[in-house]
CSV table of C-alpha atoms and ligand atoms in Angstrom, one decimal:
chain,number,residue,atom,x,y,z
H,1,MET,CA,36.0,4.3,41.1
H,2,ASN,CA,36.3,7.7,39.5
H,3,LEU,CA,34.8,8.1,36.0
H,4,SER,CA,37.0,10.2,33.7
H,5,GLY,CA,35.6,13.5,32.4
H,6,ALA,CA,36.7,12.4,28.9
H,7,ILE,CA,34.7,9.1,29.0
H,8,ASP,CA,31.8,10.7,30.6
H,9,ARG,CA,31.6,13.6,28.0
H,10,ALA,CA,32.1,10.9,25.1
H,11,MET,CA,29.0,9.2,26.4
H,12,ASP,CA,27.0,12.3,26.3
H,13,TRP,CA,28.3,13.3,23.0
H,14,THR,CA,27.4,10.1,21.4
H,15,VAL,CA,23.9,10.3,22.8
H,16,VAL,CA,22.9,6.6,22.8
H,17,PRO,CA,25.3,5.6,25.8
H,18,GLY,CA,24.9,8.8,27.7
H,19,PHE,CA,21.0,9.0,27.6
H,20,SER,CA,20.2,5.5,28.0
H,21,ARG,CA,20.6,3.2,31.1
H,22,ILE,CA,24.2,2.5,30.0
H,23,GLY,CA,25.0,6.0,30.9
H,24,TYR,CA,23.3,5.8,34.2
H,25,GLU,CA,24.9,2.5,35.2
H,26,VAL,CA,28.5,3.6,34.3
H,27,ARG,CA,28.3,7.0,36.1
H,28,ARG,CA,26.6,6.0,39.1
H,29,ARG,CA,29.6,4.1,40.2
H,30,SER,CA,31.6,7.1,40.9
H,31,TRP,CA,28.8,8.8,42.9
H,32,GLU,CA,29.6,9.1,46.5
H,33,PRO,CA,26.5,8.9,49.0
H,34,GLN,CA,26.0,12.4,50.5
H,35,PRO,CA,23.7,13.6,53.4
H,36,SER,CA,20.6,15.1,51.9
H,37,VAL,CA,20.0,18.8,52.9
H,38,LEU,CA,16.2,18.0,52.9
H,39,GLU,CA,15.3,16.5,56.2
H,40,GLY,CA,12.1,17.8,57.6
H,41,ARG,CA,12.0,20.5,54.7
H,42,ASP,CA,9.1,21.1,52.2
H,43,VAL,CA,9.5,20.4,48.5
H,44,LEU,CA,7.0,20.8,45.8
H,45,VAL,CA,6.9,18.4,42.7
H,46,THR,CA,4.5,18.9,39.8
H,47,GLY,CA,3.4,16.1,37.8
H,48,ALA,CA,4.0,13.8,40.7
H,49,SER,CA,1.2,11.3,39.8
H,50,SER,CA,3.2,9.4,37.1
H,51,GLY,CA,6.6,8.5,35.7
H,52,LEU,CA,9.7,10.8,36.7
H,53,GLY,CA,7.6,13.0,38.9
H,54,GLU,CA,6.4,10.0,41.1
H,55,ALA,CA,9.9,8.5,41.2
H,56,ALA,CA,11.2,12.0,42.2
H,57,ALA,CA,8.6,12.3,44.8
H,58,GLU,CA,9.5,8.8,46.2
H,59,LEU,CA,13.3,9.8,46.3
H,60,LEU,CA,12.6,13.1,48.2
H,61,ALA,CA,10.4,11.4,50.7
H,62,GLY,CA,12.9,8.8,51.2
H,63,ALA,CA,15.4,11.5,52.0
H,64,GLY,CA,13.2,12.9,54.9
H,65,ALA,CA,11.6,15.8,52.8
H,66,ARG,CA,7.8,16.7,53.2
H,67,VAL,CA,6.7,16.4,49.7
H,68,HIS,CA,4.0,18.4,48.0
H,69,MET,CA,2.6,16.4,45.0
H,70,VAL,CA,1.0,18.7,42.5
H,71,VAL,CA,-1.2,16.6,40.3
H,72,ARG,CA,-4.2,17.4,38.0
H,73,ASN,CA,-6.1,14.3,39.0
H,74,LEU,CA,-6.7,14.0,42.7
H,75,GLU,CA,-7.9,10.5,42.9
H,76,LYS,CA,-5.0,9.3,40.9
H,77,GLY,CA,-2.6,11.4,43.0
H,78,GLU,CA,-4.0,10.3,46.3
H,79,ASP,CA,-3.5,6.6,45.2
H,80,VAL,CA,0.2,7.5,44.3
H,81,ARG,CA,0.7,9.2,47.6
H,82,ALA,CA,-0.6,6.4,49.7
H,83,ALA,CA,1.7,3.9,47.8
H,84,ILE,CA,4.8,6.2,48.3
H,85,SER,CA,4.1,6.8,51.7
H,86,GLU,CA,3.8,2.9,52.6
H,87,ARG,CA,7.1,2.4,50.8
H,88,THR,CA,9.0,5.2,52.4
H,89,GLY,CA,7.0,6.1,55.6
H,90,GLY,CA,7.4,9.7,54.5
H,91,GLY,CA,5.0,12.6,54.7
H,92,LEU,CA,3.5,13.5,51.5
H,93,ARG,CA,0.5,15.8,50.7
H,94,VAL,CA,-1.4,16.1,47.3
H,95,TRP,CA,-2.6,19.5,45.7
H,96,ARG,CA,-4.6,19.7,42.5
H,97,CYS,CA,-3.5,21.9,39.7
H,98,ASP,CA,-3.6,22.0,36.0
H,99,VAL,CA,-0.3,23.7,35.2
H,100,SER,CA,-1.4,24.6,31.7
H,101,ASP,CA,-4.3,26.8,33.4
H,102,LEU,CA,-3.2,30.0,34.7
H,103,ASP,CA,-6.2,30.5,36.9
H,104,SER,CA,-5.6,26.9,38.4
H,105,VAL,CA,-2.0,27.9,38.9
H,106,GLY,CA,-3.0,31.1,40.7
H,107,GLU,CA,-5.3,29.1,42.9
H,108,LEU,CA,-2.7,26.6,43.9
H,109,ALA,CA,0.0,29.5,44.6
H,110,ARG,CA,-2.6,31.2,46.8
H,111,SER,CA,-3.5,28.2,49.1
H,112,PHE,CA,0.2,26.9,49.0
H,113,THR,CA,1.8,30.2,50.1
H,114,ALA,CA,-0.9,30.7,52.8
H,115,GLU,CA,-0.1,27.2,54.3
H,116,VAL,CA,3.5,26.4,53.5
H,117,GLY,CA,5.9,29.3,54.6
H,118,GLU,CA,9.1,28.1,53.6
H,119,LEU,CA,9.9,26.0,50.5
H,120,ALA,CA,13.2,24.4,50.0
H,121,ALA,CA,12.7,23.2,46.3
H,122,LEU,CA,10.3,23.7,43.6
H,123,VAL,CA,10.5,21.0,40.9
H,124,HIS,CA,8.9,21.7,37.5
H,125,ASN,CA,8.5,18.2,36.4
H,126,ALA,CA,4.8,18.3,34.7
H,127,GLY,CA,5.2,18.0,30.9
H,128,ALA,CA,3.3,17.3,27.9
H,129,MET,CA,3.5,16.5,24.2
H,130,PRO,CA,0.0,17.0,22.7
H,131,PRO,CA,-0.6,14.9,19.7
H,132,LYS,CA,-2.4,17.9,17.8
H,133,ARG,CA,-2.5,21.5,18.3
H,134,GLU,CA,-4.5,22.8,21.1
H,135,ARG,CA,-4.8,25.7,23.2
H,136,SER,CA,-4.8,26.1,27.0
H,137,ALA,CA,-7.8,27.6,29.1
H,138,GLN,CA,-6.2,31.0,28.4
H,139,GLY,CA,-5.8,30.4,24.5
H,140,ILE,CA,-2.0,29.6,24.8
H,141,GLU,CA,-0.6,26.9,22.5
H,142,LEU,CA,-0.8,24.0,24.9
H,143,THR,CA,2.7,22.6,24.7
H,144,LEU,CA,4.0,26.0,25.7
H,145,ALA,CA,1.5,26.7,28.3
H,146,THR,CA,2.1,23.4,30.0
H,147,ASN,CA,5.9,23.2,29.9
H,148,VAL,CA,6.7,26.8,30.1
H,149,ILE,CA,4.2,29.6,30.9
H,150,GLY,CA,2.4,27.7,33.7
H,151,PRO,CA,5.7,27.0,35.4
H,152,PHE,CA,6.9,30.4,35.0
H,153,LEU,CA,3.8,31.7,36.7
H,154,LEU,CA,3.9,29.1,39.4
H,155,THR,CA,7.6,30.1,40.1
H,156,GLY,CA,6.6,33.7,40.0
H,157,LEU,CA,3.7,33.3,42.5
H,158,ILE,CA,5.5,31.2,45.1
H,159,LEU,CA,8.9,33.1,45.2
H,160,SER,CA,7.9,34.4,48.5
H,161,SER,CA,8.0,30.7,49.9
H,162,LEU,CA,11.4,30.0,48.2
H,163,ARG,CA,12.6,33.3,49.7
H,164,SER,CA,11.6,32.4,53.1
H,165,GLY,CA,13.1,28.9,52.6
H,166,VAL,CA,16.6,29.9,51.3
H,167,PRO,CA,18.9,28.2,50.6
H,168,SER,CA,16.3,27.1,48.1
H,169,ARG,CA,16.1,25.7,44.6
H,170,ILE,CA,14.0,25.7,41.5
H,171,ILE,CA,14.5,22.7,39.2
H,172,SER,CA,13.2,22.5,35.7
H,173,VAL,CA,13.0,18.9,34.0
H,174,SER,CA,13.8,19.7,30.5
H,175,SER,CA,14.8,17.2,27.8
H,176,GLY,CA,17.8,16.3,25.5
H,177,GLY,CA,15.3,17.0,22.6
H,178,MET,CA,15.9,20.5,23.2
H,179,TYR,CA,19.4,20.2,21.6
H,180,THR,CA,17.5,20.0,18.2
H,181,GLN,CA,15.7,23.3,18.4
H,182,GLY,CA,16.8,27.0,18.9
H,183,LEU,CA,14.6,29.6,20.4
H,184,ASN,CA,11.9,31.3,18.3
H,185,ALA,CA,11.5,34.3,20.4
H,186,GLU,CA,9.5,36.1,17.8
H,187,ASP,CA,7.0,33.5,17.6
H,188,LEU,CA,7.1,31.8,21.0
H,189,GLN,CA,3.8,29.7,20.3
H,190,LEU,CA,5.2,28.7,16.8
H,191,ALA,CA,1.9,30.1,15.3
H,192,GLY,CA,3.4,30.3,12.1
H,193,ARG,CA,4.5,26.7,11.8
H,194,ASP,CA,2.6,23.6,10.9
H,195,TYR,CA,2.0,21.6,14.2
H,196,ASP,CA,4.6,18.9,14.9
H,197,PRO,CA,4.4,17.6,18.5
H,198,SER,CA,8.3,16.8,18.6
H,199,ARG,CA,9.3,20.2,17.3
H,200,PHE,CA,7.0,22.1,19.5
H,201,TYR,CA,7.9,19.9,22.6
H,202,ALA,CA,11.6,20.4,22.0
H,203,HIS,CA,11.1,24.2,21.5
H,204,SER,CA,9.4,24.3,24.7
H,205,LYS,CA,12.1,22.4,26.4
H,206,ARG,CA,14.8,25.0,24.9
H,207,CYS,CA,12.8,27.7,26.5
H,208,GLU,CA,12.8,25.9,29.8
H,209,VAL,CA,16.6,25.8,29.7
H,210,ILE,CA,17.2,29.5,28.8
H,211,LEU,CA,14.4,30.5,31.6
H,212,SER,CA,16.3,28.5,34.1
H,213,GLU,CA,19.5,30.5,33.1
H,214,LEU,CA,17.5,33.7,33.3
H,215,TRP,CA,15.9,33.0,36.8
H,216,ALA,CA,19.5,32.3,37.9
H,217,GLU,CA,20.7,35.7,36.7
H,218,ARG,CA,17.6,37.4,38.4
H,219,LEU,CA,17.9,35.7,41.7
H,220,ALA,CA,21.6,35.8,41.9
H,221,GLY,CA,22.6,36.6,45.4
H,222,SER,CA,19.2,35.9,46.8
H,223,GLY,CA,19.9,32.2,48.0
H,224,ILE,CA,17.6,30.7,45.5
H,225,SER,CA,19.4,28.9,42.7
H,226,ALA,CA,17.9,27.6,39.5
H,227,HIS,CA,18.9,24.4,37.8
H,228,ALA,CA,17.8,22.6,34.5
H,229,MET,CA,18.3,19.1,33.8
H,230,HIS,CA,17.5,16.4,31.4
H,231,PRO,CA,16.7,12.8,32.4
H,232,GLY,CA,18.0,10.9,29.4
H,233,TRP,CA,15.5,8.4,28.1
H,234,ALA,CA,13.2,6.9,30.7
H,235,ASP,CA,10.4,4.3,30.3
H,236,THR,CA,7.5,6.3,31.8
H,237,PRO,CA,3.8,6.3,30.8
H,238,GLY,CA,4.5,9.5,29.3
H,239,LEU,CA,7.0,8.0,26.9
H,240,GLN,CA,4.9,5.1,26.2
H,241,ALA,CA,2.1,7.3,25.2
H,242,SER,CA,3.8,9.9,23.2
H,243,MET,CA,6.5,8.1,21.4
H,244,PRO,CA,5.4,4.3,21.3
H,245,GLY,CA,7.7,3.6,18.1
H,246,PHE,CA,10.9,5.1,19.7
H,247,ARG,CA,10.0,3.0,22.8
H,248,ARG,CA,9.6,-0.3,21.0
H,249,VAL,CA,13.1,0.1,19.5
H,250,THR,CA,14.9,1.4,22.5
H,251,LYS,CA,13.2,-0.6,25.2
H,252,PRO,CA,16.1,-2.5,26.4
H,253,LEU,CA,18.1,0.6,26.6
H,254,LEU,CA,15.6,2.8,28.5
H,255,ARG,CA,16.3,3.9,32.1
H,256,SER,CA,13.8,3.2,34.7
H,257,ALA,CA,11.7,6.2,36.1
H,258,ARG,CA,13.8,6.1,39.2
H,259,GLN,CA,17.3,6.2,37.4
H,260,GLY,CA,15.7,9.1,35.2
H,261,ALA,CA,14.7,11.0,38.4
H,262,ASP,CA,18.0,10.5,40.3
H,263,THR,CA,19.4,13.8,39.2
H,264,ILE,CA,16.0,15.6,39.9
H,265,ALA,CA,16.3,14.6,43.6
H,266,TRP,CA,20.1,15.1,43.7
H,267,LEU,CA,19.6,18.5,42.6
H,268,ALA,CA,17.0,19.3,45.2
H,269,GLY,CA,18.7,17.6,48.0
H,270,ASP,CA,22.5,17.4,47.6
H,271,GLU,CA,24.8,20.0,49.0
H,272,GLN,CA,27.1,20.2,45.8
H,273,PRO,CA,24.5,21.5,43.1
H,274,GLY,CA,23.4,24.2,45.7
H,275,ARG,CA,26.8,25.8,45.2
H,276,SER,CA,26.0,26.7,41.6
H,277,SER,CA,23.0,28.3,39.7
H,278,GLY,CA,21.9,28.5,35.9
H,279,LEU,CA,23.6,25.1,34.7
H,280,PHE,CA,21.9,22.3,32.7
H,281,TRP,CA,22.5,19.0,34.3
H,282,GLN,CA,22.3,15.2,33.5
H,283,ASP,CA,23.5,12.3,35.5
H,284,ARG,CA,24.7,14.8,38.2
H,285,ARG,CA,27.2,16.6,35.9
H,286,PRO,CA,26.8,20.0,34.2
H,287,ARG,CA,26.2,19.5,30.3
H,288,PRO,CA,26.6,22.0,27.5
H,289,THR,CA,23.2,23.6,26.3
H,290,HIS,CA,24.1,23.5,22.7
H,291,ARG,CA,25.4,21.0,20.3
H,292,THR,CA,25.7,23.3,17.2
H,293,ARG,CA,25.9,26.8,16.8
H,294,SER,CA,22.7,27.1,14.7
H,295,THR,CA,20.8,26.7,17.9
H,296,LYS,CA,22.2,29.5,19.9
H,297,GLU,CA,20.1,32.7,20.6
H,298,SER,CA,20.9,36.2,20.9
H,299,GLU,CA,20.8,38.1,24.2
H,300,ALA,CA,18.0,40.2,22.8
H,301,ASP,CA,16.1,37.0,22.1
H,302,ARG,CA,16.6,35.8,25.5
H,303,GLU,CA,15.2,39.0,27.0
H,304,ARG,CA,12.3,38.8,24.6
H,305,LEU,CA,11.6,35.3,26.0
H,306,TRP,CA,11.4,36.6,29.4
H,307,GLN,CA,9.1,39.4,28.5
H,308,GLU,CA,6.8,37.2,26.6
H,309,CYS,CA,6.5,34.8,29.6
H,310,GLU,CA,5.6,37.9,31.7
H,311,ARG,CA,3.1,39.0,29.2
H,312,LEU,CA,1.5,35.6,28.7
H,313,SER,CA,1.4,34.9,32.2
H,314,GLY,CA,0.3,38.2,33.5
H,315,TRP,CA,3.0,37.9,36.1
H,316,SER,CA,6.1,40.3,36.2
H,317,ILE,CA,9.1,40.2,38.5
H,318,GLY,CA,8.7,43.8,39.4
H,319,ALA,CA,5.4,43.4,41.0
H,320,SER,CA,6.0,40.0,42.7
H,321,GLU,CA,7.3,40.6,46.3
H,322,THR,CA,4.3,42.5,47.7
H,323,SER,CA,1.5,40.8,46.0
H,324,ALA,CA,2.0,36.9,46.3
H,325,ALA,CA,0.0,36.9,49.5
H,326,ASN,CA,-2.8,38.9,48.4
H,327,GLY,CA,-3.9,37.6,44.9
H,328,GLY,CA,-0.6,36.6,43.4
H,329,GLY,CA,0.7,39.5,41.3
H,330,ARG,CA,-1.2,38.9,38.1
H,331,THR,CA,-2.6,41.3,35.9
H,332,ALA,CA,-5.0,40.5,33.1
H,333,ARG,CA,-3.1,39.6,29.7
W,401,NAP,N1,10.7,10.0,29.9
W,401,NAP,C1,11.5,10.6,29.4
W,401,NAP,O1,12.4,9.8,28.7
W,401,NAP,C2,11.7,12.0,29.3
W,401,NAP,C3,12.9,12.4,28.6
W,401,NAP,C4,13.1,13.9,28.6
W,401,NAP,C5,12.2,14.7,29.2
W,401,NAP,N2,11.1,14.2,30.0
W,401,NAP,C6,10.4,15.2,30.8
W,401,NAP,O2,10.0,14.6,32.0
W,401,NAP,C7,9.0,15.2,32.7
W,401,NAP,C8,8.1,14.0,33.2
W,401,NAP,O3,7.8,13.1,32.2
W,401,NAP,P1,7.2,11.6,32.1
W,401,NAP,O4,8.2,10.9,31.1
W,401,NAP,O5,7.4,11.0,33.6
W,401,NAP,O6,6.0,11.7,31.7
W,401,NAP,P2,4.5,11.2,32.2
W,401,NAP,O7,4.6,9.8,32.8
W,401,NAP,O8,3.5,11.3,31.4
W,401,NAP,O9,4.3,12.0,33.5
W,401,NAP,C9,3.9,13.4,33.2
W,401,NAP,C10,3.2,14.0,34.5
W,401,NAP,O10,2.8,15.4,34.1
W,401,NAP,C11,1.5,15.5,34.6
W,401,NAP,N3,0.9,16.6,33.8
W,401,NAP,C12,0.8,16.6,32.5
W,401,NAP,N4,0.1,17.6,32.0
W,401,NAP,C13,-0.2,18.3,33.2
W,401,NAP,C14,-0.9,19.4,33.4
W,401,NAP,N5,-1.5,20.3,32.6
W,401,NAP,N6,-1.2,19.8,34.8
W,401,NAP,C15,-0.6,19.0,35.7
W,401,NAP,N7,0.1,17.9,35.5
W,401,NAP,C16,0.2,17.7,34.2
W,401,NAP,C17,0.9,14.1,34.3
W,401,NAP,O11,-0.3,14.1,35.0
W,401,NAP,P3,-1.2,12.7,34.8
W,401,NAP,O12,-0.7,11.8,35.6
W,401,NAP,O13,-2.7,13.1,35.2
W,401,NAP,O14,-1.2,12.3,33.3
W,401,NAP,C18,2.0,13.2,34.9
W,401,NAP,O15,1.9,13.1,36.3
W,401,NAP,C19,8.2,15.9,31.6
W,401,NAP,O16,8.4,17.2,31.7
W,401,NAP,C20,9.0,15.4,30.1
W,401,NAP,O17,8.9,16.3,29.3
W,401,NAP,C21,10.9,12.9,30.1
């Protein structure tokens, strides 16, 4: 059965059908099984010890990829790895990294690029919505550090492995919450605002989507594509901890983690999305990145976002190619 574009878009536009398990169940009926391009290839998934990251790791291992699970708690990560390996028979390996800590990201990138020459897909899935205002090890607002600056640095520092692995893909797990926020390029850390977990989270998720578009522009023609996506609403430990009230009300409608992770694994391993770059996806279809004009950013603000990410991470695209192997191309902030 082929789901008409109009029905699909109507479900998306009215939010609840599109974001909930209803959207997944209806849309999946039109999906044709395709051979994965990942057999025997290396993929890296951050935040793979829980929720969507764990489910994505399992789907990717099931598709024949060698999965590198990046976790901040090695013991928990090993338990999850063993369970996935038992279920899929796939090869998985655990790496430790706190993605909010730029030094930890630097250490991961150094060991990873030394050991894994060719990377087929880098999945930025780790994410957080801290309940109160906190700062990372380097003093960056923690939501931005975890969801944006750490992943930006990780991409930069392992570009060499992605280049060696072309065709390769960078996938950013954003959120439908980003529709509520425009980019504040003048105050990326929202220092001038009272702390509001949902607003700060949604702003960081808006940054992720714009950055994915900027990576696509900067890497055009390189064989590395960039894709952002949102998973809809999935019942994960993260959702349970950060939005218990929302979960109580919506529980019967929530997707499973596996349903939420489907498009992550599809973006990493299906031929079709590899023919594009810079799009924003949900349930295997490109989606608009704005619902109202008020959230649209200017070209100058987009550039400013990129420059702020370079400044805060200490990594710049100009310095990247020669330095990844010998220290990572970071300079002091
Ligand atoms: N669930 C949803 O409905 C939904 C909707 C929209 C977007 N998302 C996005 O989907 C992604 C996954 O979320 P989830 O719902 O699966 O949440 P989750 O169950 O809390 O999983 C988040 C993962 O990220 C890891 N993580 C958090 N901070 C980290 C850090 N500083 N360094 C390394 N790893 C870190 C966590 O590690 P621990 O296991 O150690 O905690 C966990 O493995 C996030 O980016 C989230 O924003 C989810």
